[in-house]
mmCIF file of C-alpha atoms and ligand atoms in Angstrom:
data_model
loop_
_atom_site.group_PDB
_atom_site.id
_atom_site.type_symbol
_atom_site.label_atom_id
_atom_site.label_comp_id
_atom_site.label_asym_id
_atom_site.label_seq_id
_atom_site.Cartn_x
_atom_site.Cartn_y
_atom_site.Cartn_z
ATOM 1 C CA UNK N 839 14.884 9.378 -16.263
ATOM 2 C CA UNK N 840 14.555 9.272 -12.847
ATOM 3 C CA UNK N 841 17.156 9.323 -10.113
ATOM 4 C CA UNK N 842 16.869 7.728 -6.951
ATOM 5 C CA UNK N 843 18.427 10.367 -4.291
ATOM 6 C CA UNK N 844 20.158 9.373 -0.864
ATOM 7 C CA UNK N 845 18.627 11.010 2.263
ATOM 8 C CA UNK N 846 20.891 14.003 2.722
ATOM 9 C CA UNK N 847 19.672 17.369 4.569
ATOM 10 C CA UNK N 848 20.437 18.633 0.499
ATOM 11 C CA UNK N 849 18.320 16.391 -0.976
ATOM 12 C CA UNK N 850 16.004 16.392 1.067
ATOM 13 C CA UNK N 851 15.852 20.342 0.492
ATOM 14 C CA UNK N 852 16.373 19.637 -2.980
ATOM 15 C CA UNK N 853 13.434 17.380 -3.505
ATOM 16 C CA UNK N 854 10.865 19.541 -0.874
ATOM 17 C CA UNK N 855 11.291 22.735 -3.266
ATOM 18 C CA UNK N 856 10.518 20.255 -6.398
ATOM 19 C CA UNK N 857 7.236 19.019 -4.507
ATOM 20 C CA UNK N 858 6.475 23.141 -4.192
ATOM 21 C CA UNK N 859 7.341 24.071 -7.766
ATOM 22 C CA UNK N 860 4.863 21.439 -8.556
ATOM 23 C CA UNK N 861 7.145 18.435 -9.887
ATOM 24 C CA UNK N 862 6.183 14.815 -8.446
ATOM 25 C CA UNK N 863 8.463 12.869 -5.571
ATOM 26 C CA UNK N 864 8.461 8.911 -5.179
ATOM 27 C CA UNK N 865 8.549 8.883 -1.708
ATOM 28 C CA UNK N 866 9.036 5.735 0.484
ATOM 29 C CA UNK N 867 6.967 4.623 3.669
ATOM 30 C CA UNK N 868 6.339 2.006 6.015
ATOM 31 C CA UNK N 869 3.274 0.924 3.482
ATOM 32 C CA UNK N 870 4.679 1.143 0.318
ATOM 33 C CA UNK N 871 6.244 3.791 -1.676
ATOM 34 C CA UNK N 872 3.791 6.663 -3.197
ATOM 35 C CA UNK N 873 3.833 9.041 -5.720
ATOM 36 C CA UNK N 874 3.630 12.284 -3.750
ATOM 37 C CA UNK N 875 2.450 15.534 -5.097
ATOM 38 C CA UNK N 876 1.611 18.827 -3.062
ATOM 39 C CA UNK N 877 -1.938 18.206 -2.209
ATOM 40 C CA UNK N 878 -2.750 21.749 -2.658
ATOM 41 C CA UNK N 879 -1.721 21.976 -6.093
ATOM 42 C CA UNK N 880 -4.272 20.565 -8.326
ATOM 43 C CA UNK N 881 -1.836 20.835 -11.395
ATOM 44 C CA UNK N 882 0.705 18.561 -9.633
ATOM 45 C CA UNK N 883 -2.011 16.220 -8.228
ATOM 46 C CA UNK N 884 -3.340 15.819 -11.736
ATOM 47 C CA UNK N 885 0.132 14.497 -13.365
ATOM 48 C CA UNK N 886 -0.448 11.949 -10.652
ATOM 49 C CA UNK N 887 -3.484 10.262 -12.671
ATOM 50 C CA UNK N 888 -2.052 10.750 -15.567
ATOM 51 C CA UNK N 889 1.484 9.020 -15.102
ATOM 52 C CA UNK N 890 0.059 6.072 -13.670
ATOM 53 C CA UNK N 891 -3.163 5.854 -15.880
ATOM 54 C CA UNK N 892 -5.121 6.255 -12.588
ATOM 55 C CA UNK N 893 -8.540 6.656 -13.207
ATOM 56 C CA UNK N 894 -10.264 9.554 -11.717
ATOM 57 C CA UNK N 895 -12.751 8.106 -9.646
ATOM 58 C CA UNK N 896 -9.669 6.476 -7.287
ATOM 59 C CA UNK N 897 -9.116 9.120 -4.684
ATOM 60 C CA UNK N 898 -5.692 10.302 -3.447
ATOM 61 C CA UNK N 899 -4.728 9.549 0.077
ATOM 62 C CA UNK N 900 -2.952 12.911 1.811
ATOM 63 C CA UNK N 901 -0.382 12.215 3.975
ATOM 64 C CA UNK N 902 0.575 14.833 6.876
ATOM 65 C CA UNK N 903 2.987 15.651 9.305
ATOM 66 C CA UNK N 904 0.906 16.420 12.205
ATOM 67 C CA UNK N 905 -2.302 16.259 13.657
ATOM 68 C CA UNK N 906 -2.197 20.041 13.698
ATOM 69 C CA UNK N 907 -2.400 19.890 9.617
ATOM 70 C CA UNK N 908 -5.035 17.493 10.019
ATOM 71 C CA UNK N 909 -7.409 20.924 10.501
ATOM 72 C CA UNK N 910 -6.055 22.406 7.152
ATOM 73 C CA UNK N 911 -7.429 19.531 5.381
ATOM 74 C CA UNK N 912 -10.425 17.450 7.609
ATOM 75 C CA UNK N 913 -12.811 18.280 10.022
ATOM 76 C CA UNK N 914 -12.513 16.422 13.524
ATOM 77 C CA UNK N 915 -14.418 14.140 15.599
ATOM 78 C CA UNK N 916 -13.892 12.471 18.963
ATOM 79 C CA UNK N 917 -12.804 9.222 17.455
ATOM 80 C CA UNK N 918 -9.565 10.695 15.679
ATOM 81 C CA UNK N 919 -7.932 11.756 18.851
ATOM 82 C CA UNK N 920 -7.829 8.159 20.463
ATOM 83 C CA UNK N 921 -7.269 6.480 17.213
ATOM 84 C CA UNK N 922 -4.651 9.463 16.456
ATOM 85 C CA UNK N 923 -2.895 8.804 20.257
ATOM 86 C CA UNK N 924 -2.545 4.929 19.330
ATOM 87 C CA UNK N 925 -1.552 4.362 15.484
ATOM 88 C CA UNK N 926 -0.299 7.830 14.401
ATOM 89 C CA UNK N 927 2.261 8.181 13.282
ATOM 90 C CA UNK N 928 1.163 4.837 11.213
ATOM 91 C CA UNK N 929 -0.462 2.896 8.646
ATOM 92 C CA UNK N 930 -3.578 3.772 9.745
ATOM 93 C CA UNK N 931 -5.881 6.221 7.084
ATOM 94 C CA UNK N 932 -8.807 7.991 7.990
ATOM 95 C CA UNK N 933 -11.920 9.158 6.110
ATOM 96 C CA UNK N 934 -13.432 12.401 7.806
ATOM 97 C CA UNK N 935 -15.500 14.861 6.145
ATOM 98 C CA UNK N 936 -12.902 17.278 3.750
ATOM 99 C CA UNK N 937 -12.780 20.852 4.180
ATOM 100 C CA UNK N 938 -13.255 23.038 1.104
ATOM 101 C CA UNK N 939 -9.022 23.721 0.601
ATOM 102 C CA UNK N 940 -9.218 19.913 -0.705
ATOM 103 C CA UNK N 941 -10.026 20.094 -4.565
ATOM 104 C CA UNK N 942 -12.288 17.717 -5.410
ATOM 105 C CA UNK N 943 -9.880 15.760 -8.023
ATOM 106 C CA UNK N 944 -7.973 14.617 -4.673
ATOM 107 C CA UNK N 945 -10.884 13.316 -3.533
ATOM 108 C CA UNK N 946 -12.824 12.813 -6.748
ATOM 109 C CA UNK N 947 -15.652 14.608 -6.151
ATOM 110 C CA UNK N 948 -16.249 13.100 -2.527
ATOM 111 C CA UNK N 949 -17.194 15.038 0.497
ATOM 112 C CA UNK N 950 -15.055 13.115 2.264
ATOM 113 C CA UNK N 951 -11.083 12.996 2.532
ATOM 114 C CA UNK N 952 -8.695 10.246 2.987
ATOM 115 C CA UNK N 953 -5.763 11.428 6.066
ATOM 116 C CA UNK N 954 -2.955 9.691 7.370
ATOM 117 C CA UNK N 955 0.102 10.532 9.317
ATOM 118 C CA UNK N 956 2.637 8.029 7.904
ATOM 119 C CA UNK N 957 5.727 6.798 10.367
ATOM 120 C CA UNK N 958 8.665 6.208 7.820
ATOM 121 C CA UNK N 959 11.060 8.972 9.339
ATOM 122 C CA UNK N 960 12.727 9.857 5.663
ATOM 123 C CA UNK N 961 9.476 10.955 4.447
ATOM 124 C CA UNK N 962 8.750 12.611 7.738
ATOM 125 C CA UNK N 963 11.831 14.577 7.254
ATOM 126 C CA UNK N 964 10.627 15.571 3.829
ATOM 127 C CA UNK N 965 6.925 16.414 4.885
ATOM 128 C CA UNK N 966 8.271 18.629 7.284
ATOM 129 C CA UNK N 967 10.478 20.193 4.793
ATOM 130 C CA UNK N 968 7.976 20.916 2.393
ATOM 131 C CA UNK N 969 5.408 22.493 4.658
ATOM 132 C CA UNK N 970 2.244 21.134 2.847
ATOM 133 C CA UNK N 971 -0.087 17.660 2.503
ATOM 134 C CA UNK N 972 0.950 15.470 0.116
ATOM 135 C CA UNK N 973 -1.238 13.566 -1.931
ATOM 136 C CA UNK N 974 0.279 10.121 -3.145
ATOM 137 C CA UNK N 975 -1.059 6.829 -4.459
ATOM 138 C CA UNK N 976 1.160 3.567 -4.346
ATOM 139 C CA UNK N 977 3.959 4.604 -7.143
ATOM 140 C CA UNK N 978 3.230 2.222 -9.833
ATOM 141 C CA UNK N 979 1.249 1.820 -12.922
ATOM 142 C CA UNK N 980 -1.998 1.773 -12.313
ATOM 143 C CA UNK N 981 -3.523 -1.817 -11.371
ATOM 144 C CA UNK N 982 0.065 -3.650 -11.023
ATOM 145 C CA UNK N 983 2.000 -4.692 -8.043
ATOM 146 C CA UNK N 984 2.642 -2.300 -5.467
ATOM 147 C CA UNK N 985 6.672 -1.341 -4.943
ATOM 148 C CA UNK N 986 8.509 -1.967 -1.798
ATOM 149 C CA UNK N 987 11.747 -0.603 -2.584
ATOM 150 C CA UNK N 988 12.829 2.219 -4.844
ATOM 151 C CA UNK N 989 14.651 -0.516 -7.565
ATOM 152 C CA UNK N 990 10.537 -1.420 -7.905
ATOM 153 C CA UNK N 991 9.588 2.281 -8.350
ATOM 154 C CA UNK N 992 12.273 2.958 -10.865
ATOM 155 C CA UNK N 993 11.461 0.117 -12.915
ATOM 156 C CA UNK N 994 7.271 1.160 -13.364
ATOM 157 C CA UNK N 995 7.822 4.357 -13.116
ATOM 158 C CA UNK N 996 11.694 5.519 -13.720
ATOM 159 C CA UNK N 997 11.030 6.860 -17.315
ATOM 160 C CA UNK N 998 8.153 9.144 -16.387
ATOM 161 C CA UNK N 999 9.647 10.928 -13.184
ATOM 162 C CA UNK N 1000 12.615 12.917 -12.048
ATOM 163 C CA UNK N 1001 12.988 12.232 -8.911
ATOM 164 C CA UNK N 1002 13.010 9.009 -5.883
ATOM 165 C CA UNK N 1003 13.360 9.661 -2.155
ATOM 166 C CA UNK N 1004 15.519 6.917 -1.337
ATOM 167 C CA UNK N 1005 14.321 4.873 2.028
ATOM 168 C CA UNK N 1006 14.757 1.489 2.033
ATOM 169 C CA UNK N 1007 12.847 -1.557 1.789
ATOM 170 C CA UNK N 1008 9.334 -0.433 3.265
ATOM 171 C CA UNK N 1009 8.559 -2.510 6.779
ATOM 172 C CA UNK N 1010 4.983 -2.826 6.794
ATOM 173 C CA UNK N 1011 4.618 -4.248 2.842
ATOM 174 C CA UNK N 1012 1.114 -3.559 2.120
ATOM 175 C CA UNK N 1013 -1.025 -0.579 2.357
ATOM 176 C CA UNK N 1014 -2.409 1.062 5.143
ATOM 177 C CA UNK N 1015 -5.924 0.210 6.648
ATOM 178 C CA UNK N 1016 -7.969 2.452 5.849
ATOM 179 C CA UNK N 1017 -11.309 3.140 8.234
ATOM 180 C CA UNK N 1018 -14.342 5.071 7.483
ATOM 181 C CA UNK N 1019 -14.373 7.233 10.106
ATOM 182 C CA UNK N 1020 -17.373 10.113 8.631
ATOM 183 C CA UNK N 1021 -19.554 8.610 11.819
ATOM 184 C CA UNK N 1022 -17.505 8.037 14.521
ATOM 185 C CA UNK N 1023 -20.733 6.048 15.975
ATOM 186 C CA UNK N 1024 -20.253 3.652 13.150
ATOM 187 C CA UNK N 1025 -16.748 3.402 11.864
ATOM 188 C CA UNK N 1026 -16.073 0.629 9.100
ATOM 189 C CA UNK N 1027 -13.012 -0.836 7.817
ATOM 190 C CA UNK N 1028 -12.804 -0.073 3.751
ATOM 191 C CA UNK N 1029 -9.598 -1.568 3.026
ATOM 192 C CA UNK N 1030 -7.463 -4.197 5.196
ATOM 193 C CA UNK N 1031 -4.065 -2.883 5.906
ATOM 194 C CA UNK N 1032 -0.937 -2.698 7.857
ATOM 195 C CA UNK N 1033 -3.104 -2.878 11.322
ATOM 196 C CA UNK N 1034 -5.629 -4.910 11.764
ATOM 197 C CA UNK N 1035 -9.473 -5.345 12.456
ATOM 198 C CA UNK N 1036 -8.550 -7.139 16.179
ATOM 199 C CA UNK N 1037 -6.152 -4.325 17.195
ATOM 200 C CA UNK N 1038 -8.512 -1.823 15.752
ATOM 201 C CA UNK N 1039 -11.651 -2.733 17.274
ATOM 202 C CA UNK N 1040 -9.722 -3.353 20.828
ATOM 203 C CA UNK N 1041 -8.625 0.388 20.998
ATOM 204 C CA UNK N 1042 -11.741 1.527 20.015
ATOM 205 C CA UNK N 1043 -14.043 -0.472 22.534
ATOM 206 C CA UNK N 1044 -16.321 -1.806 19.646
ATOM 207 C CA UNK N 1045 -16.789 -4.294 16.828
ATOM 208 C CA UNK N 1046 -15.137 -3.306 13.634
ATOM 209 C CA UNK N 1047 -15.920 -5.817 10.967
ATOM 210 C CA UNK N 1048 -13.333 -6.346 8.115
ATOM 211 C CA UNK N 1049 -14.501 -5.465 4.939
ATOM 212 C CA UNK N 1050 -15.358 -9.309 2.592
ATOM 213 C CA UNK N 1051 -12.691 -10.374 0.722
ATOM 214 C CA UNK N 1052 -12.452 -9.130 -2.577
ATOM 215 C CA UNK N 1053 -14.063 -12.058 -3.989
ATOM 216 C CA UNK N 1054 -17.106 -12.181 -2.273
ATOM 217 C CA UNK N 1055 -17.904 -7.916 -2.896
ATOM 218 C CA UNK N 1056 -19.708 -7.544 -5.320
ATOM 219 C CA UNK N 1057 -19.385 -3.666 -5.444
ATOM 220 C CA UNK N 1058 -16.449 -1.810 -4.393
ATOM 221 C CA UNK N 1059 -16.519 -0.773 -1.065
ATOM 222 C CA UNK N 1060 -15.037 2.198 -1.427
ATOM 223 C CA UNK N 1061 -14.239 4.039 -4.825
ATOM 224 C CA UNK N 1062 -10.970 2.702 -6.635
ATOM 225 C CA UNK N 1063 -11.147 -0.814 -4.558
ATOM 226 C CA UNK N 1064 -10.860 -3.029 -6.980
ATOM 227 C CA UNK N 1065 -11.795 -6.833 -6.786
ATOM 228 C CA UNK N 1066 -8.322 -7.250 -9.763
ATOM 229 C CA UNK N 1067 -5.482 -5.062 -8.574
ATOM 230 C CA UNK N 1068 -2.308 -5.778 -7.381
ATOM 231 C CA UNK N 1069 -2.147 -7.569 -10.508
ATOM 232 C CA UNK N 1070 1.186 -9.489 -11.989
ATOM 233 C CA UNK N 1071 0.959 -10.311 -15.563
ATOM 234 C CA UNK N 1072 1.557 -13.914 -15.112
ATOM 235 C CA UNK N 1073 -1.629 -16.345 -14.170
ATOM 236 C CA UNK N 1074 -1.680 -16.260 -9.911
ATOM 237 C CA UNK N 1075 -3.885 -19.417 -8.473
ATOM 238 C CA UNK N 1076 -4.705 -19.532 -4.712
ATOM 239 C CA UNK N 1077 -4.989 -22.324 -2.035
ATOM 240 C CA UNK N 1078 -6.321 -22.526 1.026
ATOM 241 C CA UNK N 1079 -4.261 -25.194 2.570
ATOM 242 C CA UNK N 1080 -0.620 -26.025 2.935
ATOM 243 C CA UNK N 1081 1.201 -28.084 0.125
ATOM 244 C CA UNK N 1082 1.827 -30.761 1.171
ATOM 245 C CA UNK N 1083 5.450 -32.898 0.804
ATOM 246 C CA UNK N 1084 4.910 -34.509 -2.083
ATOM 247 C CA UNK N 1085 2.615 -31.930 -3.942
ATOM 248 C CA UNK N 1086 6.026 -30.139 -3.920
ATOM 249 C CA UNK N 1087 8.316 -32.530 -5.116
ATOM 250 C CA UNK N 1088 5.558 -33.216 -8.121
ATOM 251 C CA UNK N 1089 5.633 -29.491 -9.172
ATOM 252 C CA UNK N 1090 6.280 -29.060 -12.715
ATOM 253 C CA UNK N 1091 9.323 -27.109 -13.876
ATOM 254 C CA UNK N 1092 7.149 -24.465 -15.562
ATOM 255 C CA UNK N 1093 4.746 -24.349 -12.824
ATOM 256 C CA UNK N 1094 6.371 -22.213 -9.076
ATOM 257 C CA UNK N 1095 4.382 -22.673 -5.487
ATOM 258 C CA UNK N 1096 4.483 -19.872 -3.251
ATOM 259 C CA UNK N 1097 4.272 -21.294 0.078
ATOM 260 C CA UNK N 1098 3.220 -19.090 3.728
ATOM 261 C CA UNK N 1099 6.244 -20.613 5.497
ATOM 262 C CA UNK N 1100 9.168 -22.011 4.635
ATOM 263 C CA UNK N 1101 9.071 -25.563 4.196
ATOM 264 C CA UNK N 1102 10.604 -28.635 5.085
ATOM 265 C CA UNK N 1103 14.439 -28.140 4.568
ATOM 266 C CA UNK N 1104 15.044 -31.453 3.566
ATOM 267 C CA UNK N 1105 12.941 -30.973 0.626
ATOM 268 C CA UNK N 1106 14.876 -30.765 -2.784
ATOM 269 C CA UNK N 1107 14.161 -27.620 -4.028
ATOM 270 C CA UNK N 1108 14.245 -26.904 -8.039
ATOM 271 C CA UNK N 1109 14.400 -22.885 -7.796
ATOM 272 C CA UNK N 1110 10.378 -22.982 -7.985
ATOM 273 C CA UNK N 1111 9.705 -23.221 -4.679
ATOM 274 C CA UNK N 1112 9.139 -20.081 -2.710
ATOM 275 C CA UNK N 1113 8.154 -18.448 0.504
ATOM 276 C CA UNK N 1114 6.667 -15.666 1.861
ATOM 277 C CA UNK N 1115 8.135 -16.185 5.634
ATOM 278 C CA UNK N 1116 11.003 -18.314 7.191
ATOM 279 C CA UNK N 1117 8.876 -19.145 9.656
ATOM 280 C CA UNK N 1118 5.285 -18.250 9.343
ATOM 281 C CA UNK N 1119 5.337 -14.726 11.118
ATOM 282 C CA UNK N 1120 2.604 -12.444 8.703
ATOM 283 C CA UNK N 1121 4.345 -9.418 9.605
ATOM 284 C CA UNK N 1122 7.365 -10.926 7.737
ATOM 285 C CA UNK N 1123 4.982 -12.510 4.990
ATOM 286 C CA UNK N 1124 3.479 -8.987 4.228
ATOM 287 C CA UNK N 1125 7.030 -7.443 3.882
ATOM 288 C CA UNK N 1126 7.677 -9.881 1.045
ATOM 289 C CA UNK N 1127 5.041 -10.312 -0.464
ATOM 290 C CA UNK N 1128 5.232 -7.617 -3.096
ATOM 291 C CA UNK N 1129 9.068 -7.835 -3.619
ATOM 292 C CA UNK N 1130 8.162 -11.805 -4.048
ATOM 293 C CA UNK N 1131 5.312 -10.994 -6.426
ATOM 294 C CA UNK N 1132 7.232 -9.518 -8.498
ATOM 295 C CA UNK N 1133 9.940 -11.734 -8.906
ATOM 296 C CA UNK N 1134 7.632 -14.563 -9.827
ATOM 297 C CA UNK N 1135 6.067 -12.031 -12.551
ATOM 298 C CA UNK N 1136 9.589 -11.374 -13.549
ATOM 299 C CA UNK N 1137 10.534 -15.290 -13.762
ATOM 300 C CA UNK N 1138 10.458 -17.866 -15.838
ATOM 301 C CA UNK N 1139 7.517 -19.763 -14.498
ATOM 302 C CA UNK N 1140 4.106 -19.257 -16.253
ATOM 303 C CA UNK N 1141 2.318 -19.969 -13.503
ATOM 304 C CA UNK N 1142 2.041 -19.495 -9.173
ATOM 305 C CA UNK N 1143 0.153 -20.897 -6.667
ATOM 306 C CA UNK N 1144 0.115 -19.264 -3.584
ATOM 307 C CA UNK N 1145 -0.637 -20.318 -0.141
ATOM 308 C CA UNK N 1146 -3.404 -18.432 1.951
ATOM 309 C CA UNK N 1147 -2.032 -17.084 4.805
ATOM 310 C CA UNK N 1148 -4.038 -17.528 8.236
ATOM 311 C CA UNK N 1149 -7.209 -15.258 8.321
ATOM 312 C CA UNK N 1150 -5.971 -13.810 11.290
ATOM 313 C CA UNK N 1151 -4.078 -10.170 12.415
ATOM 314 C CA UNK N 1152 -2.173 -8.895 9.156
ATOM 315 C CA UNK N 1153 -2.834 -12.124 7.622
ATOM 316 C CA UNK N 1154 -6.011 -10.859 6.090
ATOM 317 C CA UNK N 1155 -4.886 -8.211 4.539
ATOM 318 C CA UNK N 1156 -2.305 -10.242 2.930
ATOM 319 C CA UNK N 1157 -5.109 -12.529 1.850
ATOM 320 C CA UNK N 1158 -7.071 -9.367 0.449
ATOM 321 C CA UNK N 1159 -4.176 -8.459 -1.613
ATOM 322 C CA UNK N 1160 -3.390 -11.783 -2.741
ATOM 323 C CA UNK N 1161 -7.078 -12.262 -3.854
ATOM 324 C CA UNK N 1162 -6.886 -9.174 -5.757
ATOM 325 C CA UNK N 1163 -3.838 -10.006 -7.268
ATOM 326 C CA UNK N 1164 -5.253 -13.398 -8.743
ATOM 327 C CA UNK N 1165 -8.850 -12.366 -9.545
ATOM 328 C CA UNK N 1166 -9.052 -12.133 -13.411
ATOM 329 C CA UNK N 1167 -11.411 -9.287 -13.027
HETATM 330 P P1 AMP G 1934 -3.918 3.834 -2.716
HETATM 331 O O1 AMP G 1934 -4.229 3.705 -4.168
HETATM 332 O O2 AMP G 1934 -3.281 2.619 -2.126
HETATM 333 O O3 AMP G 1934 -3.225 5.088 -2.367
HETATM 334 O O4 AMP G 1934 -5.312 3.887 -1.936
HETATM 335 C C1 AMP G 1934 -6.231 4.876 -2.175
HETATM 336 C C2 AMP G 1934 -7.574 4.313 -1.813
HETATM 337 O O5 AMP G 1934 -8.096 5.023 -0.705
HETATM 338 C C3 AMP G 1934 -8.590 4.524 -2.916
HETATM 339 O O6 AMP G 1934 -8.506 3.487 -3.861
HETATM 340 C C4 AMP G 1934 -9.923 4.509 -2.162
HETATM 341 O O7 AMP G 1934 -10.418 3.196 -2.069
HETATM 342 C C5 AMP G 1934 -9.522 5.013 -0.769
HETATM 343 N N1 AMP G 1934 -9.993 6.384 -0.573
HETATM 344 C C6 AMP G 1934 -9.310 7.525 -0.775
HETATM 345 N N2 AMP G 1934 -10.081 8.596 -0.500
HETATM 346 C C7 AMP G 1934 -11.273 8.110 -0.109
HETATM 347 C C8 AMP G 1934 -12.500 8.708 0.318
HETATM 348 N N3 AMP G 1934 -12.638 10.016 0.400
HETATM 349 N N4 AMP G 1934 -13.527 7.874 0.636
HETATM 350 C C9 AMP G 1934 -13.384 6.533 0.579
HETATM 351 N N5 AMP G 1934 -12.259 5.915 0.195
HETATM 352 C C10 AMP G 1934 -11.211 6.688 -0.151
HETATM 353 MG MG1 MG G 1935 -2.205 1.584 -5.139
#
């Protein structure tokens, strides 16, 4: 059974000679919280895939605690430095070309390796602690909702590890971005995330398209990316516009809306009626939406319909995972 530990110089010990002996660490960040492993150890990296039924063609993210251990891992190019200067430490991931001390389960099979230098100062403290990479996926069953605060991880996960790195409710909410960065001459977004496409393509001088919504790919666009993840158990339907007034006050008891904002206070509300902001900030949106997700799942209501959020900054990334999380497959 697991145990979620407090961040104390001991623990923090504690849990950095586990992560060398091999054992697995939920670890929080500013994303979400991972299931870390040392990268180098294939053994450890391995009980990753297999506690969360993770298929093996969904390669690990490693997550370091300088640029300097970027060179154990990645080669460089003139593009990391200036995205490096500006979003590091941050939810910003990398793909670079790997070096050969990366097995190939990490990255399964790719020549390429996914890098980030994550901000969340608890798991800082750890990563410096333990000396080494670590490899961790969002620390939940494969497929379901992403956790946001260690009471999440212990309840997919508490039964099949030892150990949680306790660091409150993540700030960001959703994953990081992640950009294809193999040809610095042509970098690509592959997954929406925690900064987005505008800021991106501002600090690096050129046009970064987002990647489609997950609807509208028809193949992955990257290995692992799912069009159904994210996924609760209960039936999710989307909408592109507001409710409206009395839409709301004509939901069925069985039915909950999940609105962007919160809205109008003088509406009666029966307990169904949710929101993902107070007052239509995405940055706050994205920080509940998981925690929010799962308390609908966890509900009485057999169904949700959820507001779009405004294709615009982080809002698109919540979109992405909110399309994900209501495609059927
Ligand atoms: P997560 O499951 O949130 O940790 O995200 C991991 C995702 O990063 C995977 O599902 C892939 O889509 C992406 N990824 C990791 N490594 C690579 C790589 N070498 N090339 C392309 N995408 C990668
Ligand atoms: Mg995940």
């Amino acid at each position: 059974m697991a145990k979620v530990h407090q961040e104390t110089a001991e623990n923090i010990k504690l849990l950095a000679n586990a992560l060398q002996k091999g054992e697995l660490v939920a670890v929080p960040s500013e994303t979400v919280y991972g299931l870390a492993a040392n990268a180098f150890d294939e053994t450890a990296c391995r009980k990753i895939f297999k506690i969360e039924g993770r298929p093996f063609n969904d390669p690990l993210i490693l997550h370091l605690d300088s640029l300097e251990s970027l060179d154990l891992v990645a080669e460089r190019n003139e593009a990391v430095e200036r995205l490096a200067e500006t979003f590091w430490p941050g939810p910003l991931t990398l793909i670079l070309p790997k070096k050969k001390s990366v097995s190939d389960l990490v990255t399964s099979g790719l020549n390429s390796v996914a890098v980030r230098i994550p901000g969340h100062p608890v798991l800082r403290k750890l990563l410096r602690a333990c000396q080494c990479p670590l490899a961790a996926p969002s620390a939940n069953p494969f497929g379901y909702i992403s956790p946001t605060t260690s009471a999440h991880v212990e309840k997919g996960l508490g039964d099949k590890i030892s150990y949680i790195l306790e660091g409150g409710p993540c700030q960001i909410g959703i994953e990081s971005t992640i950009v294809d960065l193999r040809d610095p001459a042509s970098p690509s977004i592959l997954r929406p995330g925690g900064i987005s496409s505008e800021t991106l393509s501002s600090v690096m001088g050129l046009s970064l398209a987002p990647s489609q919504p997950a609807k509208e790919t028809a193949a992955p666009v990257a290995p692992g990316l799912l069009s159904k993840h994210y996924s609760p158990k209960k039936q999710l339907l989307l909408r592109s516009t507001p409710f409206d007034k009395a839409e709301l006050q004509k939901l069925q008891k069985d039915d909950a809306a999940l609105c962007f904002k919160r809205p109008n206070k003088a509406l009666p509300l029966g307990g169904n009626i949710f929101w993902l902001s107070e007052s239509g900030s995405a940055e706050k949106a994205a920080q509940n939406l998981f925690s929010i997700l799962r308390q609908l799942d966890e509900g009485p209501w057999g169904s949700t319909t959820a507001e779009l959020a405004p294709e615009t900054g982080i809002g698109s990334a919540l979109n992405d995972r909110l399309r994900r999380a209501a495609a059927k497959s």
